[in-house]
Short mmCIF file of C-alpha atoms in Angstrom, two decimals:
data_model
loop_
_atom_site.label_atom_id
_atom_site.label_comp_id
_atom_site.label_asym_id
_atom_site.label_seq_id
_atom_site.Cartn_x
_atom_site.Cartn_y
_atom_site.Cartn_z
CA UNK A 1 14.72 19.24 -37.45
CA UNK A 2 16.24 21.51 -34.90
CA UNK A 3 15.49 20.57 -31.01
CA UNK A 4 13.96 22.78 -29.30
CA UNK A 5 15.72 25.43 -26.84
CA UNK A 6 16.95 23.44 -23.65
CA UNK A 7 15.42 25.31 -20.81
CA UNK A 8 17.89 25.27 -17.44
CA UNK A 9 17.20 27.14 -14.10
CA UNK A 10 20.61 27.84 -12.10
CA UNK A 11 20.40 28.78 -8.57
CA UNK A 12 23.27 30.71 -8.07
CA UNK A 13 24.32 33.37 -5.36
CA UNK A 14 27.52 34.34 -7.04
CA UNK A 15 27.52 36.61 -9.90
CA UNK A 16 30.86 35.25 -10.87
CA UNK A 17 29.66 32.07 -10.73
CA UNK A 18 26.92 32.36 -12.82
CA UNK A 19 28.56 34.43 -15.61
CA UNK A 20 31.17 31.02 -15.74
CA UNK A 21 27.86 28.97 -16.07
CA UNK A 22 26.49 31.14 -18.48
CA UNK A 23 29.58 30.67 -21.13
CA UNK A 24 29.53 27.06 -20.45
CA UNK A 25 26.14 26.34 -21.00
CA UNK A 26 26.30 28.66 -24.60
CA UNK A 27 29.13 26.59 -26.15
CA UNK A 28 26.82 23.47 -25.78
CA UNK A 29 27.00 21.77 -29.02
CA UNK A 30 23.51 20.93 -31.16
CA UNK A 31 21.23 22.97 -28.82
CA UNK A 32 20.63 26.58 -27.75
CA UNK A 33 20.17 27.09 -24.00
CA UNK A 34 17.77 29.14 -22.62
CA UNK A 35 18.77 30.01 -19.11
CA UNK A 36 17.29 31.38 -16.09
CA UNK A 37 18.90 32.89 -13.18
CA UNK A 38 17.91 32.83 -9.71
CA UNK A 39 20.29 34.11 -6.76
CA UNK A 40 18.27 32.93 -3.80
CA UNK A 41 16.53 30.38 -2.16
CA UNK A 42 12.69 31.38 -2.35
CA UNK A 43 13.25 32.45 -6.03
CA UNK A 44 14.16 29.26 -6.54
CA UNK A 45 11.58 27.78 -5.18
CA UNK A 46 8.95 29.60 -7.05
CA UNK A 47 10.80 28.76 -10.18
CA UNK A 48 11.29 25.27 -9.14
CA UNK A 49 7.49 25.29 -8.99
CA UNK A 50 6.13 26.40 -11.97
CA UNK A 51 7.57 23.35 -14.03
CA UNK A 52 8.52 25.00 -16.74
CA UNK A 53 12.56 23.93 -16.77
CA UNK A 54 14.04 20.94 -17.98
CA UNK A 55 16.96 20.91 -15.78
CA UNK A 56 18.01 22.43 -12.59
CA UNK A 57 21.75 23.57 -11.53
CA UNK A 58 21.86 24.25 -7.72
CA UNK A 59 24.78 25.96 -5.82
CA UNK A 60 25.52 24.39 -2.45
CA UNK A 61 25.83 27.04 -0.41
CA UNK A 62 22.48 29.72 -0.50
CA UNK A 63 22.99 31.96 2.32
CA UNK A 64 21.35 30.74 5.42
CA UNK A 65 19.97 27.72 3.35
CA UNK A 66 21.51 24.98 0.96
CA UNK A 67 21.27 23.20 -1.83
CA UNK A 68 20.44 20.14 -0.16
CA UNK A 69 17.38 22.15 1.41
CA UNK A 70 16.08 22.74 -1.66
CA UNK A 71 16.66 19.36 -3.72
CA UNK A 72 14.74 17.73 -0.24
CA UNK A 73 11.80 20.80 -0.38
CA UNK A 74 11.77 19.97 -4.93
CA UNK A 75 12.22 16.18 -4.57
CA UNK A 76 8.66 16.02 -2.00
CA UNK A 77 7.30 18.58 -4.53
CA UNK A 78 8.34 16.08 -7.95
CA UNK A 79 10.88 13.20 -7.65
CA UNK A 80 11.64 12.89 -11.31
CA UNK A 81 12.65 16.77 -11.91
CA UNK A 82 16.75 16.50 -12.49
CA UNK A 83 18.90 18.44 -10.22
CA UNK A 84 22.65 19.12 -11.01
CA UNK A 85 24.60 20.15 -7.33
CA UNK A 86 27.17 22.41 -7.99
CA UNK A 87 29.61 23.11 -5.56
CA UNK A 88 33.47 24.68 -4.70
CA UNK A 89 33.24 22.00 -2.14
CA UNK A 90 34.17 18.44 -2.50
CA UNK A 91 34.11 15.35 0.01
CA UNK A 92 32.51 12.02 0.31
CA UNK A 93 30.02 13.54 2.80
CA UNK A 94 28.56 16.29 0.63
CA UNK A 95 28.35 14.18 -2.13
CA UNK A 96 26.56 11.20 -0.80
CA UNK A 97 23.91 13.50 1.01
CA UNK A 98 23.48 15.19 -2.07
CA UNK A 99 22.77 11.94 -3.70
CA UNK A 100 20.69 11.10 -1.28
CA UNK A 101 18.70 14.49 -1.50
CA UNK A 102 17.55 13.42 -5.06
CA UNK A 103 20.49 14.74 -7.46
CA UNK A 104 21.33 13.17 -10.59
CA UNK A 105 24.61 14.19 -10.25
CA UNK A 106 27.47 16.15 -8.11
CA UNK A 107 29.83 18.85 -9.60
CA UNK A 108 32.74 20.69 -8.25
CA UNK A 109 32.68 24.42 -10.38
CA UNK A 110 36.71 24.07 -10.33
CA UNK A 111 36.47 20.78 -12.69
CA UNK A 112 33.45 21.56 -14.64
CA UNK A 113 34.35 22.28 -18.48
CA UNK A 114 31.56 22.30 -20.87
CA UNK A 115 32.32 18.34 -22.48
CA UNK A 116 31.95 17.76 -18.40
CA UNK A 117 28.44 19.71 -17.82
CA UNK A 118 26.70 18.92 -21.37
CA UNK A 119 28.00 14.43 -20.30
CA UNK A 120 26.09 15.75 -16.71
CA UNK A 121 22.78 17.02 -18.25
CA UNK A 122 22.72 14.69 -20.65
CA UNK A 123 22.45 11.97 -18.19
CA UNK A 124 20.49 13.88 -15.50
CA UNK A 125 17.63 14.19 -18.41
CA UNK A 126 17.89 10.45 -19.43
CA UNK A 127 17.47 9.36 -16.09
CA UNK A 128 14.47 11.62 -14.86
CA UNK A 129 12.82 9.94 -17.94
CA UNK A 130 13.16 6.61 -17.14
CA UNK A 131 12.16 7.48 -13.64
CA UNK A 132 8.87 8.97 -15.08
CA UNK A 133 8.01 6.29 -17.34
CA UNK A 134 8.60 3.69 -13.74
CA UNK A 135 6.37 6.22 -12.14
CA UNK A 136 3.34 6.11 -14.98
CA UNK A 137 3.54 2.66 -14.70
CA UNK A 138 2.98 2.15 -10.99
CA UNK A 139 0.67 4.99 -10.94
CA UNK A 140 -1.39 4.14 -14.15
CA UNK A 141 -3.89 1.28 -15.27
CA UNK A 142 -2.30 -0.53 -17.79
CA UNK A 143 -6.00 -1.23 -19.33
CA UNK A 144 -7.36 2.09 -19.42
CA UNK A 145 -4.25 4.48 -19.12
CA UNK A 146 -5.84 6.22 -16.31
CA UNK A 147 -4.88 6.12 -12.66
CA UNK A 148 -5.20 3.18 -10.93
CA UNK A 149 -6.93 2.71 -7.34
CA UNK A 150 -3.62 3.37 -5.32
CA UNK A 151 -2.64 6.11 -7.25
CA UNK A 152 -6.45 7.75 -6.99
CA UNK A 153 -6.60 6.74 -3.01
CA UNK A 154 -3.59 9.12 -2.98
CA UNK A 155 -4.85 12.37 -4.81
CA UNK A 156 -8.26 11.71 -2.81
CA UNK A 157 -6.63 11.69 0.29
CA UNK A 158 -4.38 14.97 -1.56
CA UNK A 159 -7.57 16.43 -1.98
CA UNK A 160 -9.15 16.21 1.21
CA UNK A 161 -6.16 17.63 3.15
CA UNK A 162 -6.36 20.78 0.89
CA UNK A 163 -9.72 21.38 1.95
CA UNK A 164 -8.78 21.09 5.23
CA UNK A 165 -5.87 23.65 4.74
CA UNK A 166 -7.81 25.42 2.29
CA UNK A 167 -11.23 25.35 2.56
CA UNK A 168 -11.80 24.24 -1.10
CA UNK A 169 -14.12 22.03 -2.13
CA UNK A 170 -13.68 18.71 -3.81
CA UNK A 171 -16.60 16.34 -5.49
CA UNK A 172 -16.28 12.45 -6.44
CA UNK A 173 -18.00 10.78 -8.85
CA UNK A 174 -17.97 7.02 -9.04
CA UNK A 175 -19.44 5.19 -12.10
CA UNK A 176 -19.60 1.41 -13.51
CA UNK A 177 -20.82 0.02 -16.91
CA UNK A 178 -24.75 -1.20 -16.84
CA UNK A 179 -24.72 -4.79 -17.52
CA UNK A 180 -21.03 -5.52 -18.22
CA UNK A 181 -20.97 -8.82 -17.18
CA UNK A 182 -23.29 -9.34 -20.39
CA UNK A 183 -21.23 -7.78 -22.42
CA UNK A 184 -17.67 -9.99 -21.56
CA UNK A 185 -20.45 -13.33 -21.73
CA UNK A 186 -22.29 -12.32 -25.13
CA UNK A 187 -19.16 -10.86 -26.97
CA UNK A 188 -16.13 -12.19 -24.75
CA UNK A 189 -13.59 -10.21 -22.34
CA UNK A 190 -11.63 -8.66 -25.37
CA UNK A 191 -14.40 -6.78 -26.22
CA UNK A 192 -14.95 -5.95 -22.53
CA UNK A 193 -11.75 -4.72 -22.37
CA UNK A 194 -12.29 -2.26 -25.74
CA UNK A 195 -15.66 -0.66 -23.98
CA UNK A 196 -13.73 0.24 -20.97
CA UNK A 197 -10.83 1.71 -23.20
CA UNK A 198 -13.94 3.21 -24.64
CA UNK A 199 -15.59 4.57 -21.67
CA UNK A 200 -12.07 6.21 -20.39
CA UNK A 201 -12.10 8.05 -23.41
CA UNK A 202 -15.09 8.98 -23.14
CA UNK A 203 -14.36 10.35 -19.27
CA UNK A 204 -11.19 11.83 -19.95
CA UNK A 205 -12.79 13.64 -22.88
CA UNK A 206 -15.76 15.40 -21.07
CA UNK A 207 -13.75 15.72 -17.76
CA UNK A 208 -11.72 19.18 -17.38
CA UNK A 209 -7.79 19.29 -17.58
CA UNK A 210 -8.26 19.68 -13.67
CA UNK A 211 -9.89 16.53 -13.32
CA UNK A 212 -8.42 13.43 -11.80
CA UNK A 213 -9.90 9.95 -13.60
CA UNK A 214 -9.17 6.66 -12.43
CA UNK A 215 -9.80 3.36 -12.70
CA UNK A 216 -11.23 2.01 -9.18
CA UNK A 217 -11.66 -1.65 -10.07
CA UNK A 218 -12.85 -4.18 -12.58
CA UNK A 219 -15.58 -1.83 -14.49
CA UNK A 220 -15.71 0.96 -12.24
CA UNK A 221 -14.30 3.94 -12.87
CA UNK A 222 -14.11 7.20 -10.62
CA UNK A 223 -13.47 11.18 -11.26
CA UNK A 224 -11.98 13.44 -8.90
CA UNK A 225 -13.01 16.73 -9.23
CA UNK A 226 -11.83 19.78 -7.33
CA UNK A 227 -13.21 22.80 -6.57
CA UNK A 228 -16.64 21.28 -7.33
CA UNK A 229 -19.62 21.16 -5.68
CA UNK A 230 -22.82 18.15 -5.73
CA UNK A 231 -24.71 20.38 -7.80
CA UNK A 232 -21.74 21.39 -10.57
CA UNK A 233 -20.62 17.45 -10.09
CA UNK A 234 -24.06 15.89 -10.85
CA UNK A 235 -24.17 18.36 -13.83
CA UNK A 236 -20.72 17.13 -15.22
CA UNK A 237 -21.96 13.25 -14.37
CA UNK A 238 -25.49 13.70 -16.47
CA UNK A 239 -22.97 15.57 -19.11
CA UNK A 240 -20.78 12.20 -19.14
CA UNK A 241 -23.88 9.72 -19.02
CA UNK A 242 -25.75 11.79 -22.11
CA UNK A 243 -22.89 11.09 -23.64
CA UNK A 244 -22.17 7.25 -23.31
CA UNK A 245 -26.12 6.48 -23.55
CA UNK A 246 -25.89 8.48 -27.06
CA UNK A 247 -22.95 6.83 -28.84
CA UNK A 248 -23.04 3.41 -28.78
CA UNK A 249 -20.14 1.72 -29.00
CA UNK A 250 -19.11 0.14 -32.74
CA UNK A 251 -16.95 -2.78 -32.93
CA UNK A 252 -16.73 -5.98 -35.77
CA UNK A 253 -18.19 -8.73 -34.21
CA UNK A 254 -17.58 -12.19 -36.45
CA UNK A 255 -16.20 -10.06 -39.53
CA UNK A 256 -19.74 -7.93 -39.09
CA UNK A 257 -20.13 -4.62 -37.36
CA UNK A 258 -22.06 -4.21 -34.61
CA UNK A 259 -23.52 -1.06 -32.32
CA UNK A 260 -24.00 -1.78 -28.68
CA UNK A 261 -25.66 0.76 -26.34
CA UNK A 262 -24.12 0.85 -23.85
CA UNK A 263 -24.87 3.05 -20.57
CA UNK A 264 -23.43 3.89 -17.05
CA UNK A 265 -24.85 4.69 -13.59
CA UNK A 266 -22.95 7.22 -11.79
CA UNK A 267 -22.64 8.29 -7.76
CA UNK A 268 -21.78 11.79 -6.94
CA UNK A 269 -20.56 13.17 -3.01
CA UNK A 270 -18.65 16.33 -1.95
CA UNK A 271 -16.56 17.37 0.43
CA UNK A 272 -17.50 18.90 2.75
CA UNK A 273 -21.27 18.36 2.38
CA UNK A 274 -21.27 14.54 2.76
CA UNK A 275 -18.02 13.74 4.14
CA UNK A 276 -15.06 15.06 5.85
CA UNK A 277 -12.50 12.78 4.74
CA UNK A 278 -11.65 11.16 2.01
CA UNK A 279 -12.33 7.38 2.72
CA UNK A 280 -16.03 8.67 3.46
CA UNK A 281 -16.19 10.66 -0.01
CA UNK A 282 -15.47 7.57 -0.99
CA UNK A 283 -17.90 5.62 0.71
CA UNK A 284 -20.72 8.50 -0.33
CA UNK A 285 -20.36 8.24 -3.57
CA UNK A 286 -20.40 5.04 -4.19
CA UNK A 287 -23.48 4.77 -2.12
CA UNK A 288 -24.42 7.03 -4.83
CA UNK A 289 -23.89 4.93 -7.18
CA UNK A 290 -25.04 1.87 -5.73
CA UNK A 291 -28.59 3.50 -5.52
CA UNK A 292 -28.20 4.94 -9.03
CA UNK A 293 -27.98 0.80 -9.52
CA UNK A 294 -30.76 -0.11 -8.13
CA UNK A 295 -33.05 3.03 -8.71
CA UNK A 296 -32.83 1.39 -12.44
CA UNK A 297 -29.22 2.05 -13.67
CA UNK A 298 -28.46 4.34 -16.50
CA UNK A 299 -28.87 7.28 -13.81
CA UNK A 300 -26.94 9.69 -11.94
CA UNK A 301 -27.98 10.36 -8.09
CA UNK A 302 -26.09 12.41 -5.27
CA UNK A 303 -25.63 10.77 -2.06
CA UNK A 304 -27.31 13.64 -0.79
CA UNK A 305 -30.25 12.66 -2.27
CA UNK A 306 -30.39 9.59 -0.68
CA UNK A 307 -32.72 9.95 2.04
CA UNK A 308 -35.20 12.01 -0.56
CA UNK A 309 -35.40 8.47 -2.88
CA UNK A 310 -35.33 6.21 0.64
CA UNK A 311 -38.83 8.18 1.54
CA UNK A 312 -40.25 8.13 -1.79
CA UNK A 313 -39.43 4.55 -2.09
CA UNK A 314 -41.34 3.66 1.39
CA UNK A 315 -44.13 5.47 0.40
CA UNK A 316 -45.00 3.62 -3.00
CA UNK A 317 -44.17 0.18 -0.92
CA UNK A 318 -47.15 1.93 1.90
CA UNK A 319 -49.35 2.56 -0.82
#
């Protein structure tokens, strides 16, 4: 099976330069490169951007800007994407800064033969995936394969500041399993464990590519959905609980197969018309959800709608 075209960005000023690149790159051995040529710092950056390059070569010197300007600006931007410096400079200085700047690995053009660059990439693209798998795992529930509560706190908080900058909206919905606890006691944690693998499914599957899922704790789970509204995010939460409440979850149970319903109660909050911050989305909707708990589970309510059920619930206790 033949690999797929290698797809390399260089950032290169120097025609010259890049026309030496160019013949290295093509006498690669075992795979065609497809490369793309940028000659200045903002092109780069847009490039850099879209995501759509395995590998990045990056000339020192840009004009009025570096290299090490933009490995800094791409590292805050994605730490694993590998970055090649190439350079007609060479010292200690350059080279540990550019280390330190996030590249995988240091080149001066006068050395570089093509054994030289293909031994570079290679390695540049081995380590960028070892440093994604380390990220997946300390961003990722090891359960559920979703995020986990750090990594969500940080795409809330994400999030919020893009409204802020922005002006676009953001909605959270926060939702736990009805009666788990009597599922782990009647059919042991195991099976606990296989409904929440379940349920994630489930989310991930009616969410939008957009959509941020994550696990927030024990049985709760939580959705992050921009440029959402309550209204559009209560929709998407009755979607998800119609759902769950209509395929119960199959499983052998003692060599036997069993069906368990199974439903969820779900809190829903916006930003910005319940909170201005994400540690208070946060607190909304699962204020939400808490009421959805008590209201009779199996239920989806907007922490906007709070004070609605608080009135109608004081006047059946009057009457």
């Amino acid at each position: 099976m033949t690999a797929r075209p290698l797809k390399v960005l260089l950032v290169e000023d120097d025609e010259d330069d890049f026309i030496l690149a160019r013949g290295l790159l093509s006498e690669i051995d075992g795979r065609t490169v497809d490369l793309e040529w940028v000659a200045n710092y903002q092109d780069a950056v847009r490039a850099i951007e879209r995501g759509t390059h395995d590998i990045c070569l990056v000339d020192y010197l840009l004009g009025e800007r570096t290299g090490l300007d933009l490995l800094r600006e791409a590292m805050a931007w994605n730490p694993a994407i590998p970055m090649i410096m190439l350079t007609s400079q060479s010292g200690y200085e350059i080279d540990t800064e550019a280390m330190k700047a996030g590249a995988a690995d240091y080149l001066i053009k006068a050395q570089v033969n093509t054994d030289l660059i293909e031994r570079s990439i290679r390695h540049a693209l081995q380590r960028s995936s070892v440093f994604e798998t380390l990220r997946n795992m300390a961003s990722h529930d090891e359960l559920t394969g979703l995020y986990n509560r750090r990594a969500m706190d940080g795409l809330l908080k994400e999030e919020a500041e893009r409204y802020h900058r922005y002006e676009r909206p953001v909605a959270l919905v926060m939702l736990d399993v009805d009666y788990f606890k009597t599922i782990n006691d009647s059919y042991g944690h195991l099976i606990g464990d296989d409904v929440l693998r379940w349920l994630a499914r489930l989310v991930q599957e009616t969410a939008r590519t957009v959509d941020l899922s994550a696990r927030y704790g024990g049985e709760e789970l939580a959705v992050i959905l921009p440029e959402m509204n309550s209204e559009q995010a209560l929709k998407m939460a009755e979607r998800l609980r119609r759902r769950v409440a209509a395929h119960p979850f199959s499983f052998n149970y003692g060599g036997q197969p069993c069906h368990l319903p199974v439903t969820i109660s779900l809190g829903v909050a916006a930003l910005p018309a319940d909170a201005l911050s994400a540690d208070k989305l946060m607190a909304a909707a699962d204020q939400g959800l808490y009421a959805a708990k008590r209201a009779g589970r199996n239920r989806s309510i907007r922490f906007c709608d709070l004070t609605d059920i608080s009135e109608s619930c004081e006047r059946k206790a009057r009457i």
